[in-house]
Short mmCIF file of C-alpha atoms in Angstrom, two decimals:
data_model
loop_
_atom_site.label_atom_id
_atom_site.label_comp_id
_atom_site.label_asym_id
_atom_site.label_seq_id
_atom_site.Cartn_x
_atom_site.Cartn_y
_atom_site.Cartn_z
CA UNK A 1 40.14 -44.17 15.53
CA UNK A 2 41.39 -47.52 14.30
CA UNK A 3 37.90 -48.60 13.41
CA UNK A 4 37.28 -45.38 11.45
CA UNK A 5 40.58 -45.78 9.60
CA UNK A 6 39.72 -49.36 8.81
CA UNK A 7 36.34 -48.42 7.42
CA UNK A 8 37.72 -45.59 5.36
CA UNK A 9 40.60 -47.63 3.95
CA UNK A 10 38.34 -50.50 3.01
CA UNK A 11 36.58 -48.33 0.41
CA UNK A 12 33.31 -50.17 0.96
CA UNK A 13 31.55 -48.76 4.01
CA UNK A 14 32.54 -45.10 3.56
CA UNK A 15 30.60 -44.56 0.33
CA UNK A 16 27.47 -45.90 1.99
CA UNK A 17 27.98 -43.54 4.93
CA UNK A 18 28.50 -40.60 2.55
CA UNK A 19 25.40 -41.50 0.60
CA UNK A 20 23.29 -41.67 3.75
CA UNK A 21 24.67 -38.35 4.93
CA UNK A 22 23.87 -36.69 1.58
CA UNK A 23 20.33 -38.09 1.64
CA UNK A 24 19.78 -36.79 5.16
CA UNK A 25 21.01 -33.31 4.17
CA UNK A 26 18.72 -33.23 1.12
CA UNK A 27 15.74 -34.27 3.23
CA UNK A 28 16.56 -31.58 5.80
CA UNK A 29 16.75 -28.92 3.06
CA UNK A 30 13.44 -30.02 1.55
CA UNK A 31 11.81 -29.96 4.98
CA UNK A 32 13.10 -26.43 5.55
CA UNK A 33 11.72 -25.29 2.19
CA UNK A 34 8.36 -26.86 2.97
CA UNK A 35 8.28 -25.14 6.34
CA UNK A 36 8.92 -21.77 4.68
CA UNK A 37 6.29 -22.11 1.98
CA UNK A 38 3.76 -23.91 4.17
CA UNK A 39 1.07 -21.73 5.70
CA UNK A 40 0.86 -21.43 9.45
CA UNK A 41 -1.20 -24.04 11.26
CA UNK A 42 -3.16 -21.32 13.03
CA UNK A 43 -4.98 -18.57 11.08
CA UNK A 44 -4.95 -16.27 14.13
CA UNK A 45 -2.47 -13.84 12.57
CA UNK A 46 -4.51 -13.54 9.36
CA UNK A 47 -7.71 -13.04 11.35
CA UNK A 48 -6.08 -10.40 13.56
CA UNK A 49 -4.80 -8.51 10.53
CA UNK A 50 -8.24 -8.59 8.95
CA UNK A 51 -9.88 -7.35 12.18
CA UNK A 52 -7.43 -4.45 12.53
CA UNK A 53 -8.00 -3.47 8.90
CA UNK A 54 -11.76 -3.38 9.44
CA UNK A 55 -11.40 -1.25 12.57
CA UNK A 56 -9.05 1.24 10.90
CA UNK A 57 -11.31 1.62 7.86
CA UNK A 58 -14.43 2.10 9.97
CA UNK A 59 -12.72 4.76 12.12
CA UNK A 60 -11.51 6.61 9.01
CA UNK A 61 -14.98 6.37 7.46
CA UNK A 62 -16.56 7.90 10.57
CA UNK A 63 -14.03 10.76 10.55
CA UNK A 64 -14.70 11.47 6.88
CA UNK A 65 -18.49 11.30 7.32
CA UNK A 66 -18.29 13.81 10.18
CA UNK A 67 -16.09 16.12 8.11
CA UNK A 68 -18.42 15.81 5.10
CA UNK A 69 -21.36 17.03 7.19
CA UNK A 70 -19.32 20.07 8.25
CA UNK A 71 -18.09 20.99 4.74
CA UNK A 72 -21.14 19.96 2.73
CA UNK A 73 -21.40 23.30 0.89
CA UNK A 74 -17.70 24.00 0.43
CA UNK A 75 -15.17 22.93 -2.17
CA UNK A 76 -13.80 20.36 0.24
CA UNK A 77 -17.07 18.39 0.06
CA UNK A 78 -16.13 16.90 -3.31
CA UNK A 79 -12.79 15.73 -1.98
CA UNK A 80 -14.44 14.23 1.10
CA UNK A 81 -16.99 12.42 -1.08
CA UNK A 82 -14.16 10.88 -3.11
CA UNK A 83 -12.23 10.04 0.07
CA UNK A 84 -15.26 8.42 1.73
CA UNK A 85 -15.84 6.33 -1.39
CA UNK A 86 -12.17 5.29 -1.38
CA UNK A 87 -12.29 4.18 2.27
CA UNK A 88 -15.60 2.35 1.72
CA UNK A 89 -14.07 0.56 -1.28
CA UNK A 90 -10.99 -0.33 0.78
CA UNK A 91 -13.24 -1.69 3.51
CA UNK A 92 -15.19 -3.87 1.06
CA UNK A 93 -11.95 -4.93 -0.62
CA UNK A 94 -10.53 -5.91 2.75
CA UNK A 95 -13.59 -7.84 3.97
CA UNK A 96 -14.77 -9.74 0.86
CA UNK A 97 -11.48 -11.15 -0.50
CA UNK A 98 -10.08 -11.42 3.03
CA UNK A 99 -13.00 -13.60 4.11
CA UNK A 100 -12.51 -15.92 1.14
CA UNK A 101 -8.77 -16.19 1.73
CA UNK A 102 -9.26 -16.73 5.47
CA UNK A 103 -11.85 -19.44 4.81
CA UNK A 104 -9.53 -21.22 2.42
CA UNK A 105 -6.61 -20.66 4.77
CA UNK A 106 -8.56 -22.29 7.62
CA UNK A 107 -9.63 -25.18 5.41
CA UNK A 108 -6.04 -25.76 4.36
CA UNK A 109 -4.86 -26.09 7.96
CA UNK A 110 -7.26 -28.91 8.71
CA UNK A 111 -4.79 -31.60 7.71
CA UNK A 112 -2.14 -32.24 10.35
CA UNK A 113 -0.06 -34.37 7.96
CA UNK A 114 0.11 -31.92 5.07
CA UNK A 115 -1.51 -28.53 5.70
CA UNK A 116 -1.18 -27.59 2.00
CA UNK A 117 -3.08 -30.64 0.79
CA UNK A 118 -6.47 -28.93 0.96
CA UNK A 119 -5.10 -25.78 -0.65
CA UNK A 120 -4.03 -27.31 -3.92
CA UNK A 121 -6.59 -26.44 -6.56
CA UNK A 122 -6.52 -27.37 -10.20
CA UNK A 123 -4.89 -24.46 -12.10
CA UNK A 124 -6.49 -25.64 -15.32
CA UNK A 125 -10.02 -25.81 -13.89
CA UNK A 126 -10.45 -23.24 -11.11
CA UNK A 127 -13.72 -23.39 -9.22
CA UNK A 128 -16.27 -20.60 -8.84
CA UNK A 129 -14.76 -19.30 -5.60
CA UNK A 130 -11.37 -18.92 -7.29
CA UNK A 131 -12.89 -17.02 -10.21
CA UNK A 132 -14.76 -14.74 -7.82
CA UNK A 133 -11.63 -14.12 -5.73
CA UNK A 134 -9.56 -13.35 -8.83
CA UNK A 135 -12.19 -10.87 -10.02
CA UNK A 136 -12.23 -9.23 -6.58
CA UNK A 137 -8.44 -8.89 -6.65
CA UNK A 138 -8.60 -7.03 -9.96
CA UNK A 139 -11.65 -4.92 -9.10
CA UNK A 140 -10.54 -3.86 -5.62
CA UNK A 141 -7.02 -3.35 -6.95
CA UNK A 142 -8.02 -0.92 -9.68
CA UNK A 143 -10.72 1.01 -7.80
CA UNK A 144 -8.45 2.63 -5.15
CA UNK A 145 -5.89 3.58 -7.80
CA UNK A 146 -8.57 5.07 -10.08
CA UNK A 147 -10.10 6.96 -7.14
CA UNK A 148 -6.73 8.29 -6.03
CA UNK A 149 -6.08 9.50 -9.58
CA UNK A 150 -9.51 11.18 -9.79
CA UNK A 151 -8.99 12.88 -6.42
CA UNK A 152 -5.60 14.21 -7.48
CA UNK A 153 -7.01 15.53 -10.77
CA UNK A 154 -9.95 17.18 -8.98
CA UNK A 155 -7.66 18.94 -6.48
CA UNK A 156 -5.27 20.01 -9.23
CA UNK A 157 -8.17 21.63 -11.09
CA UNK A 158 -9.47 23.23 -7.88
CA UNK A 159 -6.09 24.74 -7.00
CA UNK A 160 -4.91 25.87 -10.44
CA UNK A 161 -8.32 26.82 -11.93
CA UNK A 162 -10.71 27.53 -9.05
CA UNK A 163 -13.34 29.29 -11.15
CA UNK A 164 -13.44 26.49 -13.72
CA UNK A 165 -13.59 23.96 -10.88
CA UNK A 166 -16.55 25.75 -9.29
CA UNK A 167 -18.38 25.72 -12.61
CA UNK A 168 -17.66 22.13 -13.66
CA UNK A 169 -17.40 20.09 -10.45
CA UNK A 170 -20.69 19.47 -8.68
CA UNK A 171 -21.96 16.82 -6.29
CA UNK A 172 -24.06 15.18 -9.00
CA UNK A 173 -21.13 15.00 -11.41
CA UNK A 174 -18.88 13.67 -8.65
CA UNK A 175 -21.31 10.83 -7.95
CA UNK A 176 -21.50 10.14 -11.69
CA UNK A 177 -17.70 10.00 -11.88
CA UNK A 178 -17.62 7.56 -8.95
CA UNK A 179 -20.13 5.33 -10.71
CA UNK A 180 -18.10 5.37 -13.93
CA UNK A 181 -14.91 4.50 -12.02
CA UNK A 182 -16.54 1.50 -10.36
CA UNK A 183 -18.06 0.39 -13.68
CA UNK A 184 -14.71 0.65 -15.46
CA UNK A 185 -12.97 -1.46 -12.82
CA UNK A 186 -15.85 -3.97 -12.95
CA UNK A 187 -15.61 -4.25 -16.73
CA UNK A 188 -11.89 -4.97 -16.51
CA UNK A 189 -12.50 -7.61 -13.82
CA UNK A 190 -15.11 -9.33 -16.03
CA UNK A 191 -12.85 -9.60 -19.09
CA UNK A 192 -11.68 -13.19 -18.30
CA UNK A 193 -15.30 -14.32 -18.47
CA UNK A 194 -15.25 -13.17 -22.11
CA UNK A 195 -12.12 -15.21 -22.94
CA UNK A 196 -9.64 -12.37 -22.44
CA UNK A 197 -7.24 -13.71 -19.84
CA UNK A 198 -8.00 -16.16 -17.04
CA UNK A 199 -7.99 -16.43 -13.25
CA UNK A 200 -6.24 -19.34 -11.60
CA UNK A 201 -4.81 -20.50 -8.28
CA UNK A 202 -1.58 -18.91 -7.14
CA UNK A 203 1.13 -20.35 -4.90
CA UNK A 204 0.64 -21.60 -2.19
CA UNK A 205 -3.03 -22.04 -3.11
CA UNK A 206 -4.66 -19.56 -0.74
CA UNK A 207 -5.43 -16.90 -3.35
CA UNK A 208 -6.31 -16.51 -7.02
CA UNK A 209 -5.15 -14.00 -9.57
CA UNK A 210 -4.47 -13.57 -13.29
CA UNK A 211 -2.67 -16.53 -14.87
CA UNK A 212 0.94 -15.36 -15.04
CA UNK A 213 3.02 -18.39 -14.03
CA UNK A 214 2.03 -21.48 -16.03
CA UNK A 215 0.78 -21.94 -19.61
CA UNK A 216 0.45 -18.20 -20.14
CA UNK A 217 -1.21 -17.42 -23.47
CA UNK A 218 -1.32 -14.23 -25.54
CA UNK A 219 -4.70 -13.28 -24.04
CA UNK A 220 -3.32 -13.75 -20.52
CA UNK A 221 -0.37 -11.52 -21.36
CA UNK A 222 -2.69 -8.89 -22.86
CA UNK A 223 -4.88 -8.94 -19.76
CA UNK A 224 -1.90 -8.56 -17.42
CA UNK A 225 -0.56 -5.70 -19.51
CA UNK A 226 -3.99 -4.01 -19.45
CA UNK A 227 -4.32 -4.40 -15.68
CA UNK A 228 -0.79 -3.26 -14.89
CA UNK A 229 -0.90 -0.51 -17.52
CA UNK A 230 -4.10 1.02 -16.13
CA UNK A 231 -2.84 0.82 -12.57
CA UNK A 232 0.60 2.29 -13.29
CA UNK A 233 -0.92 5.03 -15.47
CA UNK A 234 -3.24 6.01 -12.61
CA UNK A 235 -0.26 6.30 -10.27
CA UNK A 236 1.67 8.37 -12.83
CA UNK A 237 -1.24 10.78 -13.41
CA UNK A 238 -1.75 11.16 -9.66
CA UNK A 239 1.96 11.94 -9.26
CA UNK A 240 1.85 14.64 -11.95
CA UNK A 241 -1.33 16.25 -10.57
CA UNK A 242 -0.08 16.23 -6.98
CA UNK A 243 3.22 17.74 -8.09
CA UNK A 244 1.45 20.58 -9.92
CA UNK A 245 -0.83 21.18 -6.92
CA UNK A 246 2.09 21.24 -4.50
CA UNK A 247 4.12 23.66 -6.63
CA UNK A 248 1.10 25.98 -6.99
CA UNK A 249 0.50 26.02 -3.23
CA UNK A 250 4.16 26.72 -2.49
CA UNK A 251 4.19 29.63 -4.93
CA UNK A 252 1.02 31.08 -3.41
CA UNK A 253 2.52 30.71 0.04
CA UNK A 254 5.69 32.53 -0.97
CA UNK A 255 3.88 35.43 -2.61
CA UNK A 256 1.71 36.13 0.47
CA UNK A 257 -0.73 38.25 -1.51
CA UNK A 258 -3.90 36.45 -0.37
CA UNK A 259 -6.42 37.72 2.11
CA UNK A 260 -7.14 35.98 5.42
CA UNK A 261 -10.17 34.23 3.93
CA UNK A 262 -8.08 33.01 1.01
CA UNK A 263 -5.37 31.84 3.41
CA UNK A 264 -8.00 29.72 5.18
CA UNK A 265 -8.98 28.18 1.87
CA UNK A 266 -5.30 27.57 1.08
CA UNK A 267 -4.89 25.77 4.41
CA UNK A 268 -7.71 23.40 3.43
CA UNK A 269 -6.04 22.87 0.05
CA UNK A 270 -2.73 22.13 1.76
CA UNK A 271 -4.39 19.57 4.02
CA UNK A 272 -6.01 17.82 1.06
CA UNK A 273 -2.81 17.79 -1.00
CA UNK A 274 -0.86 16.35 1.93
CA UNK A 275 -3.43 13.58 2.24
CA UNK A 276 -3.30 12.94 -1.50
CA UNK A 277 0.48 12.65 -1.39
CA UNK A 278 0.12 10.18 1.47
CA UNK A 279 -2.38 8.12 -0.55
CA UNK A 280 -0.14 8.19 -3.62
CA UNK A 281 3.00 7.15 -1.73
CA UNK A 282 1.14 4.34 0.05
CA UNK A 283 -0.35 3.07 -3.21
CA UNK A 284 3.01 3.18 -5.00
CA UNK A 285 4.79 1.27 -2.26
CA UNK A 286 2.05 -1.33 -1.78
CA UNK A 287 0.89 -1.98 -5.35
CA UNK A 288 3.99 -1.51 -7.50
CA UNK A 289 5.61 -4.86 -6.52
CA UNK A 290 2.56 -6.93 -7.50
CA UNK A 291 2.07 -4.99 -10.75
CA UNK A 292 5.73 -5.27 -11.77
CA UNK A 293 6.25 -8.88 -10.63
CA UNK A 294 3.02 -10.00 -12.31
CA UNK A 295 4.00 -8.38 -15.58
CA UNK A 296 7.52 -9.82 -15.44
CA UNK A 297 6.20 -13.31 -14.62
CA UNK A 298 3.72 -13.20 -17.51
CA UNK A 299 6.37 -12.03 -19.98
CA UNK A 300 8.83 -14.73 -18.98
CA UNK A 301 6.18 -17.43 -18.86
CA UNK A 302 4.90 -16.49 -22.31
CA UNK A 303 8.43 -16.51 -23.73
CA UNK A 304 9.18 -19.87 -22.07
CA UNK A 305 12.08 -18.69 -19.91
CA UNK A 306 10.40 -18.92 -16.50
CA UNK A 307 10.97 -22.60 -15.71
CA UNK A 308 14.40 -22.08 -14.14
CA UNK A 309 13.24 -19.22 -11.87
CA UNK A 310 9.68 -20.34 -11.17
CA UNK A 311 10.19 -20.69 -7.40
CA UNK A 312 11.74 -17.23 -7.22
CA UNK A 313 8.83 -15.60 -9.04
CA UNK A 314 6.34 -17.51 -6.91
CA UNK A 315 7.93 -15.97 -3.83
CA UNK A 316 7.89 -12.53 -5.44
CA UNK A 317 4.20 -12.84 -6.27
CA UNK A 318 3.36 -13.85 -2.69
CA UNK A 319 5.36 -10.87 -1.40
CA UNK A 320 3.59 -8.59 -3.88
CA UNK A 321 0.09 -9.65 -2.87
CA UNK A 322 0.93 -9.28 0.82
CA UNK A 323 2.15 -5.73 0.22
CA UNK A 324 -0.96 -4.95 -1.85
CA UNK A 325 -3.11 -6.13 1.06
CA UNK A 326 -1.31 -3.68 3.35
CA UNK A 327 -2.59 -0.80 1.19
CA UNK A 328 -6.13 -1.28 2.50
CA UNK A 329 -4.82 -1.19 6.06
CA UNK A 330 -2.54 1.85 5.63
CA UNK A 331 -4.94 4.05 3.60
CA UNK A 332 -7.20 4.82 6.60
CA UNK A 333 -4.20 6.08 8.58
CA UNK A 334 -3.69 8.78 5.96
CA UNK A 335 -7.03 10.33 6.98
CA UNK A 336 -6.59 9.55 10.68
CA UNK A 337 -3.12 11.08 11.02
CA UNK A 338 -2.85 13.66 8.21
CA UNK A 339 -5.75 15.83 9.34
CA UNK A 340 -5.29 19.55 9.91
CA UNK A 341 -5.88 19.23 13.67
CA UNK A 342 -3.21 16.53 13.98
CA UNK A 343 -0.80 18.43 11.74
CA UNK A 344 -1.29 21.58 13.84
CA UNK A 345 -0.49 19.67 17.02
CA UNK A 346 2.64 18.21 15.43
CA UNK A 347 3.66 21.69 14.21
CA UNK A 348 3.10 23.24 17.66
CA UNK A 349 5.08 20.49 19.40
CA UNK A 350 7.92 20.85 16.89
CA UNK A 351 7.88 24.64 17.19
CA UNK A 352 7.83 24.43 20.97
CA UNK A 353 10.82 22.10 21.01
CA UNK A 354 12.67 24.35 18.56
CA UNK A 355 11.96 27.45 20.68
CA UNK A 356 13.01 25.58 23.82
CA UNK A 357 16.31 24.61 22.22
CA UNK A 358 16.77 28.20 21.03
CA UNK A 359 16.14 29.60 24.51
CA UNK A 360 18.57 27.11 26.03
CA UNK A 361 21.17 28.07 23.43
CA UNK A 362 20.63 31.80 24.12
CA UNK A 363 20.87 31.25 27.88
CA UNK A 364 24.08 29.28 27.39
CA UNK A 365 25.51 32.11 25.29
CA UNK A 366 24.45 34.63 27.97
CA UNK A 367 26.19 32.57 30.67
CA UNK A 368 29.41 32.41 28.64
CA UNK A 369 29.35 36.15 27.87
CA UNK A 370 28.61 36.95 31.52
CA UNK A 371 31.58 34.81 32.59
CA UNK A 372 33.87 36.52 30.06
CA UNK A 373 32.74 40.00 31.14
CA UNK A 374 33.29 39.17 34.80
CA UNK A 375 36.83 37.99 34.02
CA UNK A 376 37.57 41.23 32.13
CA UNK A 377 36.27 43.33 35.03
CA UNK A 378 38.41 41.39 37.49
CA UNK A 379 41.53 41.87 35.37
CA UNK A 380 40.86 45.59 35.00
CA UNK A 381 40.48 46.00 38.74
CA UNK A 382 43.77 44.25 39.32
#
């Protein structure tokens, strides 16, 4: 204690001790930040996620292919063709960009001193792999949203105007629509190669996307607005169409004027609408963060007000792309779980539990009434 008092009262050694303590705290904070933003030294988690996504998409694709063979000549065949194309696109969008990211992720973990050293690319001069990955992000981001919108519009037409749907929608026209959707998404993805926007490395260097963080130009902002605008518009149109389809089915259910054959057709429509709502909700949850955060980052970067919050927006972009990746893993579960056979089992289990609770409640009421009646009879006898 005397020594500490002597050092503190001298006014010479204490400042040095305070300075050393402050330096140590700053180094500890920087090390913690680096540990948070640094990728894991083992890519096992990323590889496991990619493997599970492939398995889920393949299982869903097999289920849809089997269902398409059963309903080839019915109105559901068009929906199943769209759905199979959506799952196949999700599978390709999970494998191709995922392989590139996993390869770069593995290469970045080769340095034991600084795992992020091999991940740092030049944002001003991205290589061919970065340009390809950025194009894949845009293409495989727009395709599922366009397909979900087309599926919702097709079902809305089939439910509200069945005769017009039967006359207009054919297998050949459906395949033509699928081709146009893929071509539209491909044209948007190729726009940076014609000097409209640019692809560049994104923090922490494992993925590439539209330039939204640094040196954003007017063309970059226009490209981000086009990408986000098309994606959000697709989600909005799907929401409107699914809402109309759901309201129409509920009204038809309440009227109960359909024949048994028509009720069977309505049950197929209900199954498809439920699946479409599942696709729409999944897409909104998974893709909205990346679309909104990318647009906000580009607007602030273009206006020059991003420098103070750059680290925050980098974290938001990483969170957004991780959630967007989950869309390709969750989409197959919509077809695996929201099938009519599964929904029937869930309904029967729920109904059985409800009837069991009702019978228990009725038996309890009977026991109480029996006890009350026995008491009254005893009193009367007395």
